[in-house]
Tab-separated table of C-alpha atoms in Angstrom:
chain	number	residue	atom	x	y	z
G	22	UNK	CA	-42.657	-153.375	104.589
G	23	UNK	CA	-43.043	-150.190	106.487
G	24	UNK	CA	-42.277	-147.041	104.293
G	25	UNK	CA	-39.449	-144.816	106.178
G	26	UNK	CA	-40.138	-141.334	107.707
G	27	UNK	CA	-37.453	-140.140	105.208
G	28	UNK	CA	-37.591	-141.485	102.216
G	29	UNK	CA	-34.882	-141.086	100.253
G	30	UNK	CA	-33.670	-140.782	96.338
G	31	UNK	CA	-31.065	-143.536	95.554
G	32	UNK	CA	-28.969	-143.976	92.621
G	33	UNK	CA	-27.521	-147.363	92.236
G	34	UNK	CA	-25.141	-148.677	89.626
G	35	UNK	CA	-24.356	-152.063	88.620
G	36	UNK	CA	-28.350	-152.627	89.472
G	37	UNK	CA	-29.608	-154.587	86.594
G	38	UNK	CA	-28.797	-158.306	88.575
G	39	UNK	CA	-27.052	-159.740	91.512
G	40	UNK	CA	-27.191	-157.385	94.869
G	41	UNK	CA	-27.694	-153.856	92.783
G	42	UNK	CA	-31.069	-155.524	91.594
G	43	UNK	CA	-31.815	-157.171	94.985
G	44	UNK	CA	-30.714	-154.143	96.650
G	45	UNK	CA	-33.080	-152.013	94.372
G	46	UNK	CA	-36.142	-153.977	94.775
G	47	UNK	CA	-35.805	-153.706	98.885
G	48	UNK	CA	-35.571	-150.097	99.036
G	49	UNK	CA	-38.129	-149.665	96.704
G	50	UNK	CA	-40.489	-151.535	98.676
G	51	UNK	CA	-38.916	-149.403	101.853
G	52	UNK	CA	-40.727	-146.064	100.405
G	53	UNK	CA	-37.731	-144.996	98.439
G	54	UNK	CA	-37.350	-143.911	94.635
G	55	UNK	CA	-34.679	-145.521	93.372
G	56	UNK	CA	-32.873	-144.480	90.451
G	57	UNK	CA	-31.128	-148.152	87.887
G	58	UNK	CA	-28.332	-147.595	86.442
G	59	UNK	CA	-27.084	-151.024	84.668
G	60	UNK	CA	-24.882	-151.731	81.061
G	61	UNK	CA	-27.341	-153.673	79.690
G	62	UNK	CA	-30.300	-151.110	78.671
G	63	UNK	CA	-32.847	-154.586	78.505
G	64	UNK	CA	-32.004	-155.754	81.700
G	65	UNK	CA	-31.933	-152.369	84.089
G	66	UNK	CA	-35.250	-151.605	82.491
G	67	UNK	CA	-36.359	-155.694	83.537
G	68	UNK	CA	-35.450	-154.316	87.299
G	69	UNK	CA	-37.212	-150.716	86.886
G	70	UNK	CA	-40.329	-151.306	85.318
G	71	UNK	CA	-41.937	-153.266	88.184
G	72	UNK	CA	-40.506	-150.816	91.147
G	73	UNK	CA	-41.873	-148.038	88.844
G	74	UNK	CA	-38.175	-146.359	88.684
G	75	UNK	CA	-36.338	-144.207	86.279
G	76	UNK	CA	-33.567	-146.156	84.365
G	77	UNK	CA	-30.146	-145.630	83.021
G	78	UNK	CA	-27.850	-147.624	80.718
G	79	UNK	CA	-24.107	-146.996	80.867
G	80	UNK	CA	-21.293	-149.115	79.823
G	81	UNK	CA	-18.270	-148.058	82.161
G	82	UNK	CA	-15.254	-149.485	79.895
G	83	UNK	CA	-16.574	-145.877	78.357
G	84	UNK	CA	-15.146	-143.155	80.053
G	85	UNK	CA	-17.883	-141.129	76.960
G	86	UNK	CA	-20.796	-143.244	78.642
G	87	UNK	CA	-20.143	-142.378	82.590
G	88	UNK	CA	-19.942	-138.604	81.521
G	89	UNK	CA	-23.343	-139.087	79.134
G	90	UNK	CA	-25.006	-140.714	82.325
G	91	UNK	CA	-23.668	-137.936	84.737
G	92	UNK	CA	-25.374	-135.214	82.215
G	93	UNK	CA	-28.084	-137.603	82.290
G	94	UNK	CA	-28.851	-137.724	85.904
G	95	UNK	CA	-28.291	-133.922	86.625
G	96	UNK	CA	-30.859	-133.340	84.694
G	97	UNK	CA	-33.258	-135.957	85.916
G	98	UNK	CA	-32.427	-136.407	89.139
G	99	UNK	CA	-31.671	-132.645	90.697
G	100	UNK	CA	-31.738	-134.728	94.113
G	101	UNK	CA	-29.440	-137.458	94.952
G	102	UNK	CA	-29.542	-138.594	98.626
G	103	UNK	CA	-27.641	-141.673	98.321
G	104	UNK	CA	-25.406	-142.203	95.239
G	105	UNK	CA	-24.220	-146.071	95.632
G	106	UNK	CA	-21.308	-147.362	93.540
G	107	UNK	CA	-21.811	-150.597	92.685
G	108	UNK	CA	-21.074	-151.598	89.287
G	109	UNK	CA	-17.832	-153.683	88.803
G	110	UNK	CA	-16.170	-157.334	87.350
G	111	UNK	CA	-13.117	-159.509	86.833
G	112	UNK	CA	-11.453	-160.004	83.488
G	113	UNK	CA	-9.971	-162.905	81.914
G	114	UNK	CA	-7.109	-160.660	80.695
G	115	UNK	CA	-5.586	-157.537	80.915
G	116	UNK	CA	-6.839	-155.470	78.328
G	117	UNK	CA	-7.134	-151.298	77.662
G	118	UNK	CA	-10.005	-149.144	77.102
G	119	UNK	CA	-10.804	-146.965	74.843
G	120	UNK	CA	-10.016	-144.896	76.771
G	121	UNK	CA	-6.499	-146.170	77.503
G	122	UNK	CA	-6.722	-147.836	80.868
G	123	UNK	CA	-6.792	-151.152	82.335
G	124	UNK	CA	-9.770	-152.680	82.018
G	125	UNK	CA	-10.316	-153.718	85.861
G	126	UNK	CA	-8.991	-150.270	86.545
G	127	UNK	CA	-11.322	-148.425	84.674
G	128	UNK	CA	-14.732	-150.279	85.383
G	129	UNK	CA	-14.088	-150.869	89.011
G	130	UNK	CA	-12.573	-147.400	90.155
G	131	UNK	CA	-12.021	-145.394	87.801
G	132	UNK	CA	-15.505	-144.865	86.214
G	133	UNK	CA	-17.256	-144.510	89.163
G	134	UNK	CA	-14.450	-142.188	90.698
G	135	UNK	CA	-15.663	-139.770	87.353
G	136	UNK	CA	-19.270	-140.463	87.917
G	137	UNK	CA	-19.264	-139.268	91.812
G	138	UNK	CA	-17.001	-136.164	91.089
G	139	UNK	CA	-19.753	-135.306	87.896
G	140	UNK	CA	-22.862	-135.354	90.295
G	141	UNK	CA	-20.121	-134.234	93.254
G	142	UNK	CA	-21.979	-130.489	93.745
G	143	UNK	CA	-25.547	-131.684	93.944
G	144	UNK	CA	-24.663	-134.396	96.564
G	145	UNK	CA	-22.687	-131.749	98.597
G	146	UNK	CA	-26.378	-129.753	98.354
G	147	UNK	CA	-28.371	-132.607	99.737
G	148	UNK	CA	-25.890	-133.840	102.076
G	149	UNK	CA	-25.713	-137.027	100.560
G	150	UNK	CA	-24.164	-140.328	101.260
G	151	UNK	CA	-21.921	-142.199	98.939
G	152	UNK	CA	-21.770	-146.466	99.003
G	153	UNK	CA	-18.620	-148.411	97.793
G	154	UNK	CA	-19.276	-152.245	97.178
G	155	UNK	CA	-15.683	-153.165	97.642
G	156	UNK	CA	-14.770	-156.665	98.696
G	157	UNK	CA	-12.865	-159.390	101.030
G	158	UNK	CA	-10.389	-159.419	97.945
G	159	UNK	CA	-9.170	-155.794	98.968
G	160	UNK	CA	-6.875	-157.506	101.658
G	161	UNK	CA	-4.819	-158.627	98.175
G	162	UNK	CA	-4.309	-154.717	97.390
G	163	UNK	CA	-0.847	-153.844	96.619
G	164	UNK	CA	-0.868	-151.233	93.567
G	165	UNK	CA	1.302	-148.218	93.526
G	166	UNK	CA	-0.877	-145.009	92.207
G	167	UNK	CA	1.727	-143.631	89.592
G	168	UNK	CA	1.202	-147.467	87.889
G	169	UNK	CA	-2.031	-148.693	88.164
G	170	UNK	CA	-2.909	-151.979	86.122
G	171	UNK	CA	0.720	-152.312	85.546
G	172	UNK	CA	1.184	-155.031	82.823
G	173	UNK	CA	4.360	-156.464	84.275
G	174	UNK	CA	2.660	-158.130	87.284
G	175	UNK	CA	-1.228	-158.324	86.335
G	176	UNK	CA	-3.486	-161.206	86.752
G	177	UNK	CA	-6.776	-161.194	87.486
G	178	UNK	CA	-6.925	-161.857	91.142
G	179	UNK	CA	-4.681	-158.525	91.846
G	180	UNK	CA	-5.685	-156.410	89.334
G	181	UNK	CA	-9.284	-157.255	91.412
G	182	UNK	CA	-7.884	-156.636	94.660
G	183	UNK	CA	-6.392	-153.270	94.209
G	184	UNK	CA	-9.260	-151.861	92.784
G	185	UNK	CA	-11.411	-153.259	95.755
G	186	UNK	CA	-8.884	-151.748	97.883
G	187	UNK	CA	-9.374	-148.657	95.446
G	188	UNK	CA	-12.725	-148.610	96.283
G	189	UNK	CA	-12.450	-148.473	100.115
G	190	UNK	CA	-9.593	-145.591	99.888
G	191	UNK	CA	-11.897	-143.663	98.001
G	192	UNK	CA	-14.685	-143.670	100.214
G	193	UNK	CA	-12.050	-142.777	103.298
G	194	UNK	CA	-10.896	-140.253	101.164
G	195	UNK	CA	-14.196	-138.254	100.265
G	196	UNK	CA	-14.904	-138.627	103.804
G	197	UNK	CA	-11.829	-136.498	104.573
G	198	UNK	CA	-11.806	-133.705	101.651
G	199	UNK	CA	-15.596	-133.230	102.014
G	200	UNK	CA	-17.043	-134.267	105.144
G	201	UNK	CA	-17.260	-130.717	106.542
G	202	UNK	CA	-19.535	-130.004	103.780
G	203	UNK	CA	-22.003	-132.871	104.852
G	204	UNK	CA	-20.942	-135.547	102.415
G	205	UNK	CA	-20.363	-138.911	104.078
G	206	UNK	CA	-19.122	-142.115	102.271
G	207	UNK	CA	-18.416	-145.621	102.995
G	208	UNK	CA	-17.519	-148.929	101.551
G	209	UNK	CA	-18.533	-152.580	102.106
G	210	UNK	CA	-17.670	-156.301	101.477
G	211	UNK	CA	-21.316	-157.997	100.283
G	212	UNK	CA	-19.937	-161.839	101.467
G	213	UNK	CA	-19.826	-164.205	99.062
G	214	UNK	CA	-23.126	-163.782	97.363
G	215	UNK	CA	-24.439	-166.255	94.722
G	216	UNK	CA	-24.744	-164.565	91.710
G	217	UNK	CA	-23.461	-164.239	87.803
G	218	UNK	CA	-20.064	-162.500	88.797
G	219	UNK	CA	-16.741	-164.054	87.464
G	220	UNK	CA	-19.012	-167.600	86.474
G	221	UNK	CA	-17.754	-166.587	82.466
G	222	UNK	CA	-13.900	-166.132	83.560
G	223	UNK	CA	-11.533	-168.859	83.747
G	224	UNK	CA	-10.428	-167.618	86.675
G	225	UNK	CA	-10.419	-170.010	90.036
G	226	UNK	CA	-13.353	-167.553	91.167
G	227	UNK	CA	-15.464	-169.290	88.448
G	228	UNK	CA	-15.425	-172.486	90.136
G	229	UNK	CA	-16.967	-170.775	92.995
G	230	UNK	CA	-19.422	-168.767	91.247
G	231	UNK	CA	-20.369	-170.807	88.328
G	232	UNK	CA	-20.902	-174.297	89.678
G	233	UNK	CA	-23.797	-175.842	91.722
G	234	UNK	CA	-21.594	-176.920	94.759
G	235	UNK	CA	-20.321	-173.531	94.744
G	236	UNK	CA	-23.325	-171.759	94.835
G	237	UNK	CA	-24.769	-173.492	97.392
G	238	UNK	CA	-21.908	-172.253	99.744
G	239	UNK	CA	-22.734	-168.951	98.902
G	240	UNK	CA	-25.476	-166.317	100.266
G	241	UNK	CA	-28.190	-165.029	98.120
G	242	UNK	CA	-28.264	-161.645	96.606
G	243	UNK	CA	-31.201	-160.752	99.222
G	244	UNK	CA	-28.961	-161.235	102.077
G	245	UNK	CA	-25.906	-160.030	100.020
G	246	UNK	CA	-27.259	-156.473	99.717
G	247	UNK	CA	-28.138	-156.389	103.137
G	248	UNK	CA	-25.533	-154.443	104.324
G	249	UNK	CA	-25.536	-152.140	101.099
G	250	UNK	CA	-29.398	-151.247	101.931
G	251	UNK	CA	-28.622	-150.169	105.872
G	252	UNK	CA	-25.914	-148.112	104.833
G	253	UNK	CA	-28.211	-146.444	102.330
G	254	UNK	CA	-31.416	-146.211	104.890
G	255	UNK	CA	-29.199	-145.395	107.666
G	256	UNK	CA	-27.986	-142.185	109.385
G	257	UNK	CA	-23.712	-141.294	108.812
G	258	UNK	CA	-22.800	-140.582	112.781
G	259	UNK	CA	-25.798	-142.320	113.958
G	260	UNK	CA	-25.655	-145.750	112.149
G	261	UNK	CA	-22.461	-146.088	110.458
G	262	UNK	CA	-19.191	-143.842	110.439
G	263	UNK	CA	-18.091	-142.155	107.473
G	264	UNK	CA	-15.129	-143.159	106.037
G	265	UNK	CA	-15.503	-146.657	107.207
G	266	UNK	CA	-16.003	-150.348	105.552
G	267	UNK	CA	-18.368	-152.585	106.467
G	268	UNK	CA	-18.998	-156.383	106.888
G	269	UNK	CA	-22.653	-158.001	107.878
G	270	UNK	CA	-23.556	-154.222	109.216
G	271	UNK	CA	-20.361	-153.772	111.531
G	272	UNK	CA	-17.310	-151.983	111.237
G	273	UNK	CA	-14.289	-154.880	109.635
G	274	UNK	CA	-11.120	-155.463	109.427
G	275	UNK	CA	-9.271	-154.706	106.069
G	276	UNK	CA	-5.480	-154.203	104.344
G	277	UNK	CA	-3.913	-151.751	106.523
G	278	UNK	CA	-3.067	-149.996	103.487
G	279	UNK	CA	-7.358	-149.170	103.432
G	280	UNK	CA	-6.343	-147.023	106.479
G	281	UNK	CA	-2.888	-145.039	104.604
G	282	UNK	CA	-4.250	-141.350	103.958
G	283	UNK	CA	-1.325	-140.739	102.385
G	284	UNK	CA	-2.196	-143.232	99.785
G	285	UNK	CA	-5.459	-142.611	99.490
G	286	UNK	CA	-4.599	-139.121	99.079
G	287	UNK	CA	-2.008	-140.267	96.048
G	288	UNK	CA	-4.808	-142.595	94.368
G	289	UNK	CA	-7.004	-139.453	93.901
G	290	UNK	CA	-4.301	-137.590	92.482
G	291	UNK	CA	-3.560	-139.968	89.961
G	292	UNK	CA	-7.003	-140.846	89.679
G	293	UNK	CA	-8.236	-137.591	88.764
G	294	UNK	CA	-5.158	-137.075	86.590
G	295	UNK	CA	-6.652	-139.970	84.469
G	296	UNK	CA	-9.810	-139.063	84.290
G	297	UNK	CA	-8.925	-135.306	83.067
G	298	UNK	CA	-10.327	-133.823	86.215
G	299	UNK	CA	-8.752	-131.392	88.809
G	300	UNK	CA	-7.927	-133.373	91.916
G	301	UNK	CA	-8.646	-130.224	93.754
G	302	UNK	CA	-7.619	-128.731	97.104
G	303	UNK	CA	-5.960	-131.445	99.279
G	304	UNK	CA	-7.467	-132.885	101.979
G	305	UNK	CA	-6.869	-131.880	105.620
């Protein structure tokens, strides 16, 4: 593949299988250095060795391990161009943290909300772009910030739809507090994309995931992270808008809720609140 007139340093969680790997491998062999970042320390160095990339292992039910791996990549990495958030799951049942959140919560929004606001002054200094994997699932978003994971109406289906729903108000809303400093964000829904995800719950999504028949409905992680690589190779303004969420490299429809500023603006609040972080000035 041709190498790109700007190549580009891209940190990707959630990159030691499914479209994080696939998504790794293509912009390495675009001209990029890519920075994995996966939980498993054997498997994210399987995916870095042969692209030649730096590696990072972080488990993110460990609110101790995302701040370890932000320390980590400051000093490693001084320049991040695109920072994407990939890393997630489903779970079985509802169960805390360490840390004292809900599970789904904390691995899906919550860690990677602390991650981006830990490396947040060196991607305002390159200008950088930040990548949500969200999903189809956010249209199931219903959560109400002050009681996230709430244990009275959990199951695994909604506790995975808010926090895909999460993930697209998050993206909207660093868009809005800190697009006038050049940082640009956006999320995306990968399709249904054959890979290991869910195939160990006993959720209905492991029928999908974890059988033959089902896989053979489904896309491969190549074409799954195809949206996830133009985002990162492509120009906020130009290519894509900030703020956005993306299907098959076009804008998509979503919950209305993706598009309530209001909430968004609440779900940082209470987001940063968890984390131990100032949520900072409000946005305009």
């Amino acid at each position: 593949m041709e190498q790109q007139d700007d190549p580009r340093t891209i940190v990707i969680t959630g990159a030691s299988d499914g479209i994080g790997a696939a998504a790794a491998r293509r912009l390495s062999a675009d001209g990029h250095e890519v920075v994995v970042v996966g939980r498993s320390a054997e498997k994210t160095a399987a995916v870095a060795r042969p692209l030649g990339a730096r590696h990072f292992s972080a488990d993110f039910a460990r609110l101790a391990d995302v701040r370890r791996l932000a320390g980590e990549l400051r000093e490693a990495v001084p320049r991040i161009d695109v920072l994407v958030n990939n890393a997630g799951g489903i779970f079985d049942r509802r169960e805390l943290t360490e840390d004292g959140h809900e599970m789904t919560w904390q691995v899906n929004h919550l860690a990677p909300f602390l991650l981006t606001q830990l490396l947040l002054d060196g991607l305002l200094e390159s200008g950088a772009a930040v990548v949500n994997t969200s999903s189809v699932a956010a249209r199931l978003g219903r959560f109400r910030p002050e009681d996230l994971g709430d244990d009275r109406r959990w199951s695994p289906q909604r506790a995975y739809g808010d926090t895909k729903l999460a993930n697209i108000l998050f993206a909207r809303a660093l868009a809005r507090r800190h697009g006038e400093q050049g940082l640009a964000a956006a999320a995306f829904h990968p399709g249904g994309v054959a890979t290991n995800f869910a195939s160990s719950t006993s959720t209905p999504l492991r029928f999908l995931y974890g059988t033959r028949l089902g896989r053979r409905l489904m896309i491969s992680p190549e074409r799954g992270a195809g949206t996830l690589v133009w985002l990162a190779e492509g120009t906020p303004g130009r290519d894509w808008r900030s703020g956005g969420y993306y299907e098959k490299k076009k804008p998509a429809r979503t919950n209305p809720r993706a598009q309530d500023d209001a909430l968004a603006d609440a779900l940082w609040e209470r987001s940063a609140e968890l984390v131990g972080l100032s949520a900072g000035p409000p946005a305009r």
